[in-house]
Short mmCIF file of C-alpha atoms in Angstrom, two decimals:
data_model
loop_
_atom_site.label_atom_id
_atom_site.label_comp_id
_atom_site.label_asym_id
_atom_site.label_seq_id
_atom_site.Cartn_x
_atom_site.Cartn_y
_atom_site.Cartn_z
CA MET A 1 -0.02 -0.05 0.01
CA SER A 2 1.13 3.60 -0.60
CA THR A 3 0.18 7.06 0.43
CA SER A 4 -1.47 9.68 -1.72
CA ASN A 5 2.02 10.95 -2.81
CA GLY A 6 3.15 7.32 -3.70
CA ALA A 7 5.29 6.81 -0.59
CA ALA A 8 5.13 3.31 0.98
CA GLN A 9 2.97 3.27 4.20
CA THR A 10 4.59 2.23 7.41
CA ARG A 11 3.11 -0.99 8.66
CA VAL A 12 2.15 -0.63 12.39
CA LEU A 13 0.96 -3.46 14.59
CA VAL A 14 -0.65 -2.29 17.86
CA THR A 15 -0.93 -5.03 20.51
CA GLY A 16 -3.82 -4.31 22.79
CA GLY A 17 -5.62 -2.46 20.09
CA SER A 18 -9.00 -2.68 21.61
CA GLY A 19 -7.79 -1.09 24.82
CA TYR A 20 -8.27 2.57 25.78
CA LEU A 21 -4.83 3.84 24.56
CA GLY A 22 -4.75 1.43 21.67
CA GLN A 23 -7.92 2.88 20.24
CA PHE A 24 -6.64 6.52 20.47
CA LEU A 25 -3.27 5.50 18.88
CA ILE A 26 -4.96 3.63 15.94
CA ASP A 27 -7.37 6.48 15.27
CA ARG A 28 -4.47 8.90 15.09
CA LEU A 29 -2.28 6.58 12.92
CA LEU A 30 -5.17 6.28 10.43
CA GLN A 31 -5.74 10.07 10.47
CA THR A 32 -2.20 10.68 9.19
CA GLY A 33 -2.77 8.43 6.06
CA ARG A 34 0.78 7.26 6.21
CA HIS A 35 0.28 3.99 7.96
CA SER A 36 -1.13 0.53 7.37
CA VAL A 37 -2.43 -0.59 10.78
CA ALA A 38 -3.13 -3.84 12.29
CA ALA A 39 -4.18 -4.54 15.93
CA THR A 40 -4.48 -7.46 18.29
CA TYR A 41 -7.19 -8.05 20.82
CA LEU A 42 -7.78 -10.71 23.40
CA ASN A 43 -11.41 -10.99 24.14
CA LYS A 44 -13.31 -8.27 22.24
CA GLN A 45 -12.76 -6.52 18.90
CA ASP A 46 -15.03 -3.65 19.93
CA GLY A 47 -13.55 -0.28 19.40
CA ILE A 48 -11.12 -1.30 16.70
CA SER A 49 -11.69 0.56 13.43
CA SER A 50 -13.00 -1.34 10.52
CA GLN A 51 -10.06 0.07 8.68
CA VAL A 52 -7.73 -1.97 10.83
CA GLN A 53 -6.79 -5.57 10.18
CA ALA A 54 -7.73 -7.16 13.61
CA PHE A 55 -6.12 -10.33 15.00
CA PRO A 56 -7.35 -12.25 18.05
CA VAL A 57 -4.07 -12.85 19.83
CA SER A 58 -3.04 -13.79 23.33
CA LEU A 59 0.49 -12.70 24.07
CA SER A 60 0.89 -16.07 25.86
CA SER A 61 0.26 -17.99 22.53
CA ALA A 62 3.36 -18.52 20.35
CA SER A 63 1.25 -19.77 17.48
CA GLN A 64 -1.25 -16.77 17.48
CA LEU A 65 1.58 -14.35 17.71
CA GLN A 66 3.47 -16.08 14.83
CA SER A 67 0.46 -16.22 12.66
CA CYS A 68 -0.32 -12.47 13.25
CA LEU A 69 3.24 -11.33 12.50
CA GLU A 70 3.58 -13.51 9.52
CA SER A 71 0.43 -12.32 8.06
CA PHE A 72 0.96 -8.59 8.60
CA THR A 73 4.75 -8.25 8.61
CA PRO A 74 4.91 -4.94 10.59
CA ASP A 75 7.68 -2.30 10.33
CA ILE A 76 6.82 -1.19 13.86
CA VAL A 77 5.24 -3.12 16.81
CA VAL A 78 3.70 -0.89 19.56
CA ASN A 79 3.08 -3.16 22.61
CA LEU A 80 0.13 -1.67 24.59
CA ALA A 81 -1.24 -4.92 25.81
CA ALA A 82 -1.01 -5.25 29.50
CA ILE A 83 -2.67 -6.25 32.79
CA SER A 84 -2.19 -2.93 34.31
CA SER A 85 -4.08 -3.39 37.60
CA PRO A 86 -1.54 -3.79 40.43
CA ALA A 87 -4.20 -5.70 42.35
CA ALA A 88 -4.77 -8.15 39.53
CA CYS A 89 -1.00 -8.63 39.14
CA ALA A 90 -0.57 -9.35 42.84
CA LYS A 91 -3.46 -11.74 42.92
CA ASP A 92 -2.30 -13.87 39.86
CA PRO A 93 1.40 -13.09 39.11
CA GLU A 94 1.69 -16.02 36.76
CA ALA A 95 -1.17 -15.03 34.52
CA SER A 96 -0.20 -11.34 34.44
CA ARG A 97 3.45 -12.09 33.74
CA ALA A 98 2.48 -14.02 30.60
CA ILE A 99 0.91 -10.64 29.31
CA ASN A 100 3.28 -8.12 30.90
CA VAL A 101 6.46 -9.93 30.20
CA PRO A 102 5.68 -11.35 26.61
CA SER A 103 8.88 -12.96 25.81
CA LEU A 104 6.98 -14.91 23.10
CA LEU A 105 6.33 -11.63 21.37
CA LEU A 106 10.13 -11.19 21.02
CA SER A 107 10.50 -14.79 19.69
CA ALA A 108 7.81 -14.30 17.13
CA MET A 109 9.25 -10.97 16.02
CA SER A 110 12.65 -12.60 15.62
CA ALA A 111 11.12 -15.11 13.22
CA ALA A 112 8.65 -12.91 11.23
CA ALA A 113 9.71 -9.22 11.71
CA PRO A 114 13.36 -9.27 12.60
CA ASN A 115 13.95 -5.59 11.66
CA ALA A 116 10.83 -4.18 13.30
CA LEU A 117 11.02 -1.34 15.79
CA LEU A 118 9.57 -2.35 18.99
CA VAL A 119 7.86 0.54 21.00
CA GLN A 120 7.09 -0.72 24.49
CA LEU A 121 4.78 1.03 26.89
CA SER A 122 6.06 0.65 30.39
CA THR A 123 5.08 2.41 33.60
CA ASP A 124 6.37 4.83 36.21
CA GLN A 125 5.69 2.07 38.68
CA VAL A 126 9.22 0.76 37.99
CA TYR A 127 10.22 3.51 40.51
CA ASP A 128 9.48 3.63 44.27
CA GLY A 129 7.56 6.90 44.04
CA ALA A 130 9.80 8.65 46.66
CA LYS A 131 10.84 11.48 44.25
CA PRO A 132 8.59 13.90 42.39
CA VAL A 133 10.58 13.53 39.16
CA TYR A 134 12.50 10.72 37.68
CA LEU A 135 15.03 10.74 34.80
CA GLU A 136 15.73 7.98 32.31
CA GLY A 137 18.75 6.93 34.20
CA SER A 138 17.16 7.08 37.76
CA ALA A 139 17.50 3.99 39.74
CA THR A 140 14.48 1.60 39.51
CA GLU A 141 12.78 0.13 42.56
CA PRO A 142 9.43 -1.30 41.80
CA VAL A 143 7.06 -1.47 44.81
CA ASN A 144 4.44 -3.81 43.32
CA GLU A 145 4.19 -6.87 41.07
CA TYR A 146 3.05 -4.76 38.07
CA GLY A 147 6.20 -2.54 38.31
CA ARG A 148 8.46 -5.56 38.65
CA GLN A 149 6.91 -7.27 35.65
CA LYS A 150 7.15 -4.15 33.41
CA LEU A 151 10.74 -3.63 34.57
CA GLU A 152 11.51 -7.34 33.87
CA PHE A 153 10.26 -6.89 30.20
CA GLU A 154 12.31 -3.71 29.81
CA LYS A 155 15.35 -5.50 30.71
CA LEU A 156 14.64 -8.37 28.40
CA ILE A 157 13.87 -5.99 25.45
CA GLN A 158 17.19 -4.15 26.15
CA LYS A 159 19.02 -7.39 26.10
CA GLU A 160 17.42 -9.19 23.15
CA TRP A 161 15.91 -6.47 20.84
CA PRO A 162 18.26 -3.88 19.36
CA HIS A 163 15.53 -1.80 17.74
CA HIS A 164 13.46 -0.52 20.60
CA VAL A 165 11.94 2.44 22.37
CA ILE A 166 10.71 2.11 25.99
CA LEU A 167 8.26 4.71 27.16
CA ARG A 168 7.50 4.94 30.90
CA SER A 169 4.05 6.57 31.35
CA SER A 170 2.27 7.60 34.49
CA LEU A 171 -1.45 7.81 34.84
CA ILE A 172 -3.27 7.69 31.52
CA VAL A 173 -6.74 9.32 31.52
#
């Protein structure tokens, strides 16, 4: 696919595309006219634009991830999928770790999209909250399971995926 001026569209896959932030990002990407967009969803496709190729994918399923990435072959993967409730992560760390530390995503990307840029949405909960402002190089000290899981995946990305950007957000409303 190409844009109106003939330039190739950047292929962007948004994991967690049916979520709050995913829907806003997809809408903005589509508005630019410069992107071909696909999205993953776990339980419901509601909210994902009909202009988007939607894939039912669990980040804990190697075969679903592989199929999605082979079918769409993204230039950029924006990982917004998460179990972001600290209480849910504390209650079931194993289930939340499968989503918040999706090592299978990196494996699938290695096979199907080895040159893709990975944009990872992390959290300010990788810090202890004792300071009003943190810098990129500030020491991390998660105080809950969610923060520990997000930091674990940050470190895995830094070790295994050379083309990445990690964004640490605070409250998203």
